Amino acid sequence: GLPTDAIQLVPTRDRQAVGGMLSMNEYIDIIVPRGGKSLTERILKESRIPTIQHLDGNCHTYIHKSADAAMA
């Protein structure tokens, strides 16, 4: 039910774009950085926009209810 432009990806991997985005709080509601620890730390330090941080990453395992959990 969200508008198609409610979530947008940045179409560049150029780190120069990060600096510009971090001060665009009138256009960007939240930043979810996907990258290495140095990128995440930079965003934490410089951003004026709320962020969802994951400094060392997350690893999740989903096991189907019919799977053998011990085996998985």
PDB file of C-alpha atoms in Angstrom, residues 18-52:
ATOM      1  CA  VAL A  18      27.284   9.946   0.897  1.00  0.00           C
ATOM      2  CA  GLY A  19      28.375  13.393   2.065  1.00  0.00           C
ATOM      3  CA  GLY A  20      25.617  15.085   0.120  1.00  0.00           C
ATOM      4  CA  MET A  21      22.932  12.751   1.370  1.00  0.00           C
ATOM      5  CA  LEU A  22      23.861  13.141   5.043  1.00  0.00           C
ATOM      6  CA  SER A  23      22.715  16.755   5.111  1.00  0.00           C
ATOM      7  CA  MET A  24      19.517  16.361   3.057  1.00  0.00           C
ATOM      8  CA  ASN A  25      17.176  16.010   6.029  1.00  0.00           C
ATOM      9  CA  GLU A  26      14.435  17.942   4.222  1.00  0.00           C
ATOM     10  CA  TYR A  27      14.280  15.172   1.592  1.00  0.00           C
ATOM     11  CA  ILE A  28      15.433  11.994   3.364  1.00  0.00           C
ATOM     12  CA  ASP A  29      13.637  10.550   6.407  1.00  0.00           C
ATOM     13  CA  ILE A  30      16.037   7.727   7.321  1.00  0.00           C
ATOM     14  CA  ILE A  31      19.268   6.192   6.072  1.00  0.00           C
ATOM     15  CA  VAL A  32      20.008   2.476   6.249  1.00  0.00           C
ATOM     16  CA  PRO A  33      23.685   2.153   5.315  1.00  0.00           C
ATOM     17  CA  ARG A  34      24.744  -1.010   3.546  1.00  0.00           C
ATOM     18  CA  GLY A  35      28.481  -1.287   3.449  1.00  0.00           C
ATOM     19  CA  GLY A  36      31.606  -1.774   5.462  1.00  0.00           C
ATOM     20  CA  LYS A  37      32.338  -0.666   8.986  1.00  0.00           C
ATOM     21  CA  SER A  38      34.090   2.545   7.858  1.00  0.00           C
ATOM     22  CA  LEU A  39      31.015   3.646   5.883  1.00  0.00           C
ATOM     23  CA  THR A  40      28.686   2.914   8.786  1.00  0.00           C
ATOM     24  CA  GLU A  41      30.927   4.745  11.260  1.00  0.00           C
ATOM     25  CA  ARG A  42      31.142   7.756   8.945  1.00  0.00           C
ATOM     26  CA  ILE A  43      27.373   7.937   8.655  1.00  0.00           C
ATOM     27  CA  LEU A  44      26.980   7.648  12.424  1.00  0.00           C
ATOM     28  CA  LYS A  45      29.434  10.523  12.906  1.00  0.00           C
ATOM     29  CA  GLU A  46      28.268  12.894  10.146  1.00  0.00           C
ATOM     30  CA  SER A  47      24.560  12.292   9.587  1.00  0.00           C
ATOM     31  CA  ARG A  48      21.879  14.819  10.478  1.00  0.00           C
ATOM     32  CA  ILE A  49      19.305  12.218   9.485  1.00  0.00           C
ATOM     33  CA  PRO A  50      18.145   9.276  11.650  1.00  0.00           C
ATOM     34  CA  THR A  51      19.926   6.063  10.741  1.00  0.00           C
ATOM     35  CA  ILE A  52      19.576   2.368  11.405  1.00  0.00           C
TER      36      ILE A  52
END
